Coordinates of C-alpha atoms in Angstrom, one line a residue:
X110 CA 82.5 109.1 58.1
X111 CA 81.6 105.4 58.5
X112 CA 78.2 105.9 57.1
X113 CA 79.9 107.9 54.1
X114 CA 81.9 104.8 53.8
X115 CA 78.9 102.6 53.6
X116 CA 77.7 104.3 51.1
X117 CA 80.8 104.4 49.4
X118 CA 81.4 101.0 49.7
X119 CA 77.9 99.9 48.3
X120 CA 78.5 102.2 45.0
X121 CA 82.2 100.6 44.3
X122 CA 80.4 96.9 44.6
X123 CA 77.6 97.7 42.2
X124 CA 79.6 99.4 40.0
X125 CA 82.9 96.2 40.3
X126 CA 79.7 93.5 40.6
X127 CA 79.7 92.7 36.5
X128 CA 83.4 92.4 36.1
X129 CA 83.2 89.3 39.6
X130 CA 81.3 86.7 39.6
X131 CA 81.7 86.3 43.5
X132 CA 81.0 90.4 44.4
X133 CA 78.2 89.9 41.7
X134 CA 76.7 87.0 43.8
X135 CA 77.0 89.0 47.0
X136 CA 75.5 92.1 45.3
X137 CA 72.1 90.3 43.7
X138 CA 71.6 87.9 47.2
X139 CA 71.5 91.6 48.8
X140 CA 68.9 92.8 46.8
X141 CA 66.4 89.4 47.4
X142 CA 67.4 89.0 51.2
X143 CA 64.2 91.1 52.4
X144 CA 62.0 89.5 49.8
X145 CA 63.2 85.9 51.3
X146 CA 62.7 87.0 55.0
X147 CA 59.3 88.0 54.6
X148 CA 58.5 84.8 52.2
X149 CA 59.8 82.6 55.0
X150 CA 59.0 84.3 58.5
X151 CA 56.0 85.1 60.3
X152 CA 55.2 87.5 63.3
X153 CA 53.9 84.6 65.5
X154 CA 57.4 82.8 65.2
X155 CA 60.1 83.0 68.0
X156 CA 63.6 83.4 66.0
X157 CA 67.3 82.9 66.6
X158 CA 69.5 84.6 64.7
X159 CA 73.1 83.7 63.6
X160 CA 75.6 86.0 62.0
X161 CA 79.1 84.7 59.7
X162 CA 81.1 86.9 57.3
X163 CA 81.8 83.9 55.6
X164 CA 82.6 80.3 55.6
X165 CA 85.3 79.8 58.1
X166 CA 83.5 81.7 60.5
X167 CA 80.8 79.5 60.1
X168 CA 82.8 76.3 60.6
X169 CA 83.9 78.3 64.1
X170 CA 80.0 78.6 65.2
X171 CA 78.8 75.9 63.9
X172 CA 79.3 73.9 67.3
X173 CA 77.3 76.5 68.9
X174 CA 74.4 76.5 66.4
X175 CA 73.8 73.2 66.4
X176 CA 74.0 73.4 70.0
X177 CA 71.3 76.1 69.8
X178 CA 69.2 73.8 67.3
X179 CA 69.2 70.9 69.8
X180 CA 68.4 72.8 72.7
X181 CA 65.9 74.9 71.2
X182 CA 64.0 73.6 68.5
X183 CA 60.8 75.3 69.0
X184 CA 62.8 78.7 68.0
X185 CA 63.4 79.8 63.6
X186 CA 66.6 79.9 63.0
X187 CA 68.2 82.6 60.7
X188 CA 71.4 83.0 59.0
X189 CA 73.0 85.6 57.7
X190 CA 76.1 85.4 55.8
X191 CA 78.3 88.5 54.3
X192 CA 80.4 87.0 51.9
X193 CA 79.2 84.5 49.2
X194 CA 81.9 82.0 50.1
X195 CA 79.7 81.6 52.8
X196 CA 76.5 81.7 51.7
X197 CA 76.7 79.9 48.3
X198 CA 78.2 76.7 49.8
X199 CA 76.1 76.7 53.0
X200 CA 72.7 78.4 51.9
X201 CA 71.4 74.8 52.3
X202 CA 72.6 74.1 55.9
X203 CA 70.3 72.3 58.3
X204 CA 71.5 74.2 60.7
X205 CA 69.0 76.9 60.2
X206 CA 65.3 77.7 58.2
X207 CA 66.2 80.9 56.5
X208 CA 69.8 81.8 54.9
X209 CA 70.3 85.1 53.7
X210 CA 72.9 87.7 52.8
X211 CA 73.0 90.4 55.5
X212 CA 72.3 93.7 54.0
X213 CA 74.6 96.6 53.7
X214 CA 74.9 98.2 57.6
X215 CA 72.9 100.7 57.0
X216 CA 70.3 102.3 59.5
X217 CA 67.4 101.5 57.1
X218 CA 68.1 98.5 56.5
X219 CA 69.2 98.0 60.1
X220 CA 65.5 98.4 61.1
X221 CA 64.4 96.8 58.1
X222 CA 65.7 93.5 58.7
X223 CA 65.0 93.7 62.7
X224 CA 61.5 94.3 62.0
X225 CA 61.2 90.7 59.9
X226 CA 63.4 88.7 61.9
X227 CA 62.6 90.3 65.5
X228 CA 65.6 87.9 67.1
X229 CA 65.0 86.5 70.6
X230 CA 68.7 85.9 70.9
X231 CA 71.5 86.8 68.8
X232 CA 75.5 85.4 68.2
X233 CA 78.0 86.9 66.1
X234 CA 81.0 85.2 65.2
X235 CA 84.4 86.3 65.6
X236 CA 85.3 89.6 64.0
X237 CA 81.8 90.6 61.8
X238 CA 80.8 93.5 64.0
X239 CA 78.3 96.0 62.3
X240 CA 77.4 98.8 64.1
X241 CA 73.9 99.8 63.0
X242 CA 72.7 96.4 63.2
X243 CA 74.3 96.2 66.9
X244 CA 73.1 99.3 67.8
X245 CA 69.9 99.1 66.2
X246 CA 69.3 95.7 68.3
X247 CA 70.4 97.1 71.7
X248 CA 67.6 99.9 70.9
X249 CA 65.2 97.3 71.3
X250 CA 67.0 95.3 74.1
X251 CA 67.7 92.6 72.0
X252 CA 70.1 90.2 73.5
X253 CA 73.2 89.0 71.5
X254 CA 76.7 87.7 72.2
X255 CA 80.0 87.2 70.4
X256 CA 81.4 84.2 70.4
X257 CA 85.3 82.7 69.6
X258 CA 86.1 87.1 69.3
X259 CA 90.0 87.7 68.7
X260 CA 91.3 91.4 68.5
X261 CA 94.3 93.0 67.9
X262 CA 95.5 96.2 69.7
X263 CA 95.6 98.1 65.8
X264 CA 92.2 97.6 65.5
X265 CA 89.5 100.2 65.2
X266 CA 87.9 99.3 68.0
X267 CA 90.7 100.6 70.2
X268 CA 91.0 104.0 68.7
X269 CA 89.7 106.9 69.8
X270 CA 88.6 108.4 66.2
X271 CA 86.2 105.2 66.2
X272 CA 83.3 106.0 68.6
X273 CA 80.5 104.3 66.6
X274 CA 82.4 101.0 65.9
X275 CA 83.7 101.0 69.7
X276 CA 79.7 101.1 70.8
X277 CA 79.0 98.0 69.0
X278 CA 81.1 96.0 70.9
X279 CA 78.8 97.1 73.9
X280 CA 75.8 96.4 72.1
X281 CA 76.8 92.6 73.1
X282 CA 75.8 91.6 76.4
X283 CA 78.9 89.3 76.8
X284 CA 82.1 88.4 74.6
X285 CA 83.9 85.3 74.9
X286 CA 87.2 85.7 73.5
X287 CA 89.4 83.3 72.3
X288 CA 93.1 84.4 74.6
X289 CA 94.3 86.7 77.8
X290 CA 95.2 89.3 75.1
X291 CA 91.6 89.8 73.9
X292 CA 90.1 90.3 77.2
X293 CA 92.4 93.1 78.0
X294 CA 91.8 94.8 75.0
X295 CA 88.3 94.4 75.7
X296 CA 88.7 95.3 79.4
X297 CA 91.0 98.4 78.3
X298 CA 87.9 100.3 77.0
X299 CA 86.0 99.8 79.7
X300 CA 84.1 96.5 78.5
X301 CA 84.5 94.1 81.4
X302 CA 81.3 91.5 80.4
X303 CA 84.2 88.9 79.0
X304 CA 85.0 85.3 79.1
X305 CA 88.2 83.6 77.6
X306 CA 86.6 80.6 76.5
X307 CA 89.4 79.4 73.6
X308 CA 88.1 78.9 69.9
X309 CA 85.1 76.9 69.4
X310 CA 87.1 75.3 66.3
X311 CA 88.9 72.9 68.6
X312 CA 85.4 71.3 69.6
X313 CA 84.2 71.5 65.8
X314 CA 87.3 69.5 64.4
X315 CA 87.5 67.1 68.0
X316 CA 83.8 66.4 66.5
X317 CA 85.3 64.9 63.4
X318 CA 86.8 61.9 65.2
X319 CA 83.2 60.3 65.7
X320 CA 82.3 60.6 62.1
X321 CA 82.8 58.2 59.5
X322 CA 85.9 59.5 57.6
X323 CA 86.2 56.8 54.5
X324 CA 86.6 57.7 51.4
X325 CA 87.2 54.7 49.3
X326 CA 89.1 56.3 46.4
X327 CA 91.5 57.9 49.0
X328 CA 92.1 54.2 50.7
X329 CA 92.6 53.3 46.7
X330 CA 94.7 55.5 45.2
X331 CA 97.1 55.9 48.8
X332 CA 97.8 52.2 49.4
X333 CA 100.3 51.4 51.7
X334 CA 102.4 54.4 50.6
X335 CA 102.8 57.4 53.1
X336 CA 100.8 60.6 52.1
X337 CA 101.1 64.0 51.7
X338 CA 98.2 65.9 51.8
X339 CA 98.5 69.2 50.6
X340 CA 95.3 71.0 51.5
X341 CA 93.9 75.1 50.7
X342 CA 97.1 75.4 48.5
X343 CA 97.7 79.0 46.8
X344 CA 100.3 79.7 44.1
X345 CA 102.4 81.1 46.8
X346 CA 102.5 77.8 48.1
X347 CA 102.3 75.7 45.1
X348 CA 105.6 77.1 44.0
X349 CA 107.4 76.0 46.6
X350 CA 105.8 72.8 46.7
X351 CA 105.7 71.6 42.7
X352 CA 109.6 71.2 43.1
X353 CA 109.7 69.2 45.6
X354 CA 107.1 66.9 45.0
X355 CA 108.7 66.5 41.1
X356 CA 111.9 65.1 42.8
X357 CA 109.9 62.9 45.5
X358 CA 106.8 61.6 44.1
X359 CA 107.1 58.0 43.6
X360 CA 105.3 54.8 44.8
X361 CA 105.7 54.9 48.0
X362 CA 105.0 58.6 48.5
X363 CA 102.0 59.9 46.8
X364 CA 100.7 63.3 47.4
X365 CA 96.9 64.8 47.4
X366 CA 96.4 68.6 46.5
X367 CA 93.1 70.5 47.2
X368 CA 93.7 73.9 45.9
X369 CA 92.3 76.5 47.3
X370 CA 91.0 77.7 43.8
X371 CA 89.4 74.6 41.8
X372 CA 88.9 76.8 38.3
X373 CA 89.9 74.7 35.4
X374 CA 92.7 77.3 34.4
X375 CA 94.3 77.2 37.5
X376 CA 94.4 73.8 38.1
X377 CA 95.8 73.5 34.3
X378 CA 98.5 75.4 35.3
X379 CA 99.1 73.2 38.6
X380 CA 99.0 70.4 36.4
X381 CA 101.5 71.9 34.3
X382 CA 104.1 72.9 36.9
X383 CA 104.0 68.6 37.9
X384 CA 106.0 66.4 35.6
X385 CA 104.9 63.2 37.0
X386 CA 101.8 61.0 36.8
X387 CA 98.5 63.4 37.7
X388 CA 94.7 62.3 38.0
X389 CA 92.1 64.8 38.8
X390 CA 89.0 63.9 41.0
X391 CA 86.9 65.4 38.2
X392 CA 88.9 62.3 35.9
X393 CA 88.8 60.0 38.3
X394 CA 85.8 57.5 37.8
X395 CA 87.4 53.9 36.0
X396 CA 90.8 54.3 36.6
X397 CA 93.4 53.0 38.6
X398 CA 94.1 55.2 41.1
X399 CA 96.8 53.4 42.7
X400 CA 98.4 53.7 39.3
X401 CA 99.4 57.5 40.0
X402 CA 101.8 60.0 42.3
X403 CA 99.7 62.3 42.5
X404 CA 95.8 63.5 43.1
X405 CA 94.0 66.5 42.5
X406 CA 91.3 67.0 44.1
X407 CA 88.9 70.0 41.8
X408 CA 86.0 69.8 44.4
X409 CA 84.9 71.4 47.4
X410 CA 83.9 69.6 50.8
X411 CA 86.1 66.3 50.7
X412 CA 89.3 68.3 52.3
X413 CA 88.4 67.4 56.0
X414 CA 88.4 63.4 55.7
X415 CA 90.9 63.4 53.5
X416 CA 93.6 64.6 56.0
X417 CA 92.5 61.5 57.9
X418 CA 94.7 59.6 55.2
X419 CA 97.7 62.1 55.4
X420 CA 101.0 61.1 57.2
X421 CA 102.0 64.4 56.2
X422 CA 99.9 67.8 56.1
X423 CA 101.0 71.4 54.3
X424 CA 98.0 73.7 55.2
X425 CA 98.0 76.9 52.5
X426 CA 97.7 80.5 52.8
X427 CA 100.1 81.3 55.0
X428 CA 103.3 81.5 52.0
X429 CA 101.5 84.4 50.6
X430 CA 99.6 87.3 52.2
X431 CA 95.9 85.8 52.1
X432 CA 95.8 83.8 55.1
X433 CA 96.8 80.5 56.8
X434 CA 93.7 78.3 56.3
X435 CA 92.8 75.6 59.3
X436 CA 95.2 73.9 60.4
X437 CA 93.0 72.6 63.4
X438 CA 91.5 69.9 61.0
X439 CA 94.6 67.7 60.0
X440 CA 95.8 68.3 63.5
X441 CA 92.8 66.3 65.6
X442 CA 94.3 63.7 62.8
X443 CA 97.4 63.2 64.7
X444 CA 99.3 64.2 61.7
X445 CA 102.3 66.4 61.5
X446 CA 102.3 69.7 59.8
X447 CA 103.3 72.1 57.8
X448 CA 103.1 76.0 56.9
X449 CA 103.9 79.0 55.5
X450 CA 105.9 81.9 57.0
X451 CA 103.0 84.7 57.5
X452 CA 101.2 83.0 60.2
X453 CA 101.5 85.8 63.0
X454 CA 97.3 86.8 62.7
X455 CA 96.4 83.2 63.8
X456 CA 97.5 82.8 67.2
X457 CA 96.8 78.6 67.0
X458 CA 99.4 78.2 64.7
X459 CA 102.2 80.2 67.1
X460 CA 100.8 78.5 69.6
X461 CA 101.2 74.8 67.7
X462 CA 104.5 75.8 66.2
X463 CA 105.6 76.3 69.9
X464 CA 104.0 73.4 71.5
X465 CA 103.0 71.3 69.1
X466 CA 103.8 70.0 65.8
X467 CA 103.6 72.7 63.5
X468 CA 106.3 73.5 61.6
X469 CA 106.9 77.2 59.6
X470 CA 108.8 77.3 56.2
X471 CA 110.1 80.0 54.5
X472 CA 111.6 78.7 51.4
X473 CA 111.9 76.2 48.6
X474 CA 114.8 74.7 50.7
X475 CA 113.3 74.9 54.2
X476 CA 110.0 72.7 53.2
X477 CA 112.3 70.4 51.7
X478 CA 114.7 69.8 55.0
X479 CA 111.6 69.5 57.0
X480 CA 109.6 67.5 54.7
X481 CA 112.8 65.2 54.6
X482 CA 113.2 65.2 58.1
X483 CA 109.2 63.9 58.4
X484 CA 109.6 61.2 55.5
X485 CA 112.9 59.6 56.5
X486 CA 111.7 59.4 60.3
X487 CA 108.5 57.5 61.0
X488 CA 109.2 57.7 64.6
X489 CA 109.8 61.8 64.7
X490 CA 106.5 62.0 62.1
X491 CA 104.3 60.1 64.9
X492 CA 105.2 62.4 67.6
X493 CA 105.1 65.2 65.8
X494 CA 101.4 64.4 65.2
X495 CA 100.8 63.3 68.6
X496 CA 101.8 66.5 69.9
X497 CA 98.6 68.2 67.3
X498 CA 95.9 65.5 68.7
X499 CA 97.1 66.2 72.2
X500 CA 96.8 70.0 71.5
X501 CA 93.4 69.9 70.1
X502 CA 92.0 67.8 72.9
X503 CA 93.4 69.9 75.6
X504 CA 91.7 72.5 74.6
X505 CA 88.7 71.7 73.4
X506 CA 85.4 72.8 75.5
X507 CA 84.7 76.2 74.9
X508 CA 81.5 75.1 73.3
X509 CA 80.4 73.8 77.4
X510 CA 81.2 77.1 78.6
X511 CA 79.1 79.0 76.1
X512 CA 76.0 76.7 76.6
X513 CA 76.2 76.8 79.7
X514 CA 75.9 80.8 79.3
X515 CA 73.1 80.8 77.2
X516 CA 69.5 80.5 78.7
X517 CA 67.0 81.7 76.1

């Protein structure tokens, strides 16, 4: 059944792939990925190999890779990527030598893409568990690991009508999971080789604090006014949010949007659901920032410093059913904030919304009592985001106790 599935599941994306650009991109990258492997490796070279489904999942490992990198720089490193929100914005990372798509899971390809890269050491990321590839590596004693793993008792791998995904798991020679709940899932099949080591994302974002952070057009166009960053917004969100900052923005509280979706008809329609003064980023260049209420920002890869300007964060995803994006990276900020209601998948957030500063809306009404609440009290906004920065450094570290796993 799953390789009927497989097959299945390749037909429907070739047949789909000229009708989306991004399944198209994932569908074409699959065909070269053998092509660029052979191009790039060599039998004589000792190779690492990384696995992400996508970007976020790459954020998650990246602590580890470059990690890896440091440690063992005479080793090739390869990436694989599933999705092509991964692999299109990082196929340039210096992270590794080779970035590739990983092909369909597929015994043939399985083998195929084992023989080129022939990995001394292996690490999955979080939930991207394909069993022929697994399998396929445990055949030839290949070593691998999962790292910042979080699973959920209605998963497959805890059925009993899903032998072959349930004997991937073992293909890992250890799992470090990110709570208790994991590890007894883990332990309730039998699979006992398991760590709780917390979510390498806390060490990623507690990384950010020793970067450089400016952005000069941020420092311009926020002044002395307190900020609102909204970052990863959705419509779901946006709707809620559009009123709300039509009856607020003003000059002393100014509010940056990074939608989750930059395409020029969406943010049109962003634009149009805001009845005060709007610049884009793409607009920018010559003009006053200062001069407007609010700033749209239609580009990728700025989100992270900005939330080091925000007094205020709403994190998206989490209104509608596609997911709560991070809210890790505002929180090492110190800055309070706020999300939607369907937030239950992400155990951080619970976990913030509980002991932190993290506050879940469900309404048009609700974001405005707390949002309120944040803006009339500068001493209740500070300790609100104390109570993130104090989170994220408390449980930061996971990336020492996977090192210190690791000898290649």
């Amino acid at each position: 059944m799953y390789n009927l599935g497989i097959h299945i599941l390749s037909f429907i994306l070739k047949l789909i792939s000229p009708f989306n650009k991004k399944i198209q991109l994932g569908v074409k990258g699959r065909r070269s990925t053998f092509k660029v492997l052979k191009q790039k490796l060599n039998s004589n070279e000792r190779t690492l190999w990384f696995h992400c489904a996508s970007l976020g999942e790459y954020e998650q490992g990246l602590p580890i890779f470059e990690a890896l990198r440091d440690h063992y720089p005479q080793y090739k490193i390869v990436l694989s990527f599933f999705s092509p929100s991964g692999y299109e914005i990082r196929k340039n990372t210096k992270v590794a030598d080779v970035v590739v798509y990983l092909p369909l899971d597929t015994k043939k390809n399985a083998k195929r893409f084992l023989d080129l890269v022939n990995p001394e050491f292996t690490v999955f990321v979080k939930y991207d568990i394909w069993p022929h590839f697994l399998l396929e590596l445990q055949r030839r004693k290949g070593r691998a690991i999962l790292i910042s793993a979080l699973f959920r008792k209605n998963q497959s791998y805890f059925k009993s009508y899903s032998n072959k995904r349930k004997s991937a798991l073992f293909a890992f020679e250890h799992i470090f999971v990110q709570n208790e709940s994991s590890k007894a899932l883990l332990e309730s099949i039998n699979y006992n080789q398991v760590t709780i080591s917390g979510d390498t994302r806390f060490d990623r974002v507690n990384n950010q604090l020793s970067q450089n952070n400016t952005l000069d057009f941020i420092s311009e166009f926020k002044g002395n006014s307190t900020c609102f960053v909204i970052g990863s917004s959705w419509p779901e969100d946006e709707n809620i949010l559009a009123p709300y900052i039509n009856t607020n923005a003003s000059e002393d509280l100014k509010f940056i949007i990074a939608p989750h979706e930059i395409s020029n008809k969406h943010v049109k329609s962003l634009i149009s659901s805001l009845h005060v003064d709007v610049i884009k980023f793409s607009d920018s260049k010559g003009k006053q920032l200062n001069e407007f209420s609010v700033f749209i920002i239609d580009t990728i890869g700025l989100l992270t410093k900005i939330y080091s300007y925000a007094d205020i964060a709403y994190v998206g995803g989490a209104m509608g059913q596609t997911g709560l994006h991070n809210i890790l990276e505002p929180a090492v900020f110190g800055v309070p904030i706020v999300i939607g209601k369907h937030y239950s998948k992400f155990p951080e957030a619970s976990a913030m919304i509980k002991h932190a500063g993290v506050t879940s809306v469900k309404s048009e009404q609700e974001l405005k009592t707390v949002c309120d609440t944040l803006i009339d009290s500068v001493e209740f906004r500070r300790s609100e985001g104390l109570k993130n920065a104090a989170f994220i450094s408390n449980n930061k570290g996971a990336v020492v106790q996977i090192m210190n796993y690791i000898r290649i």
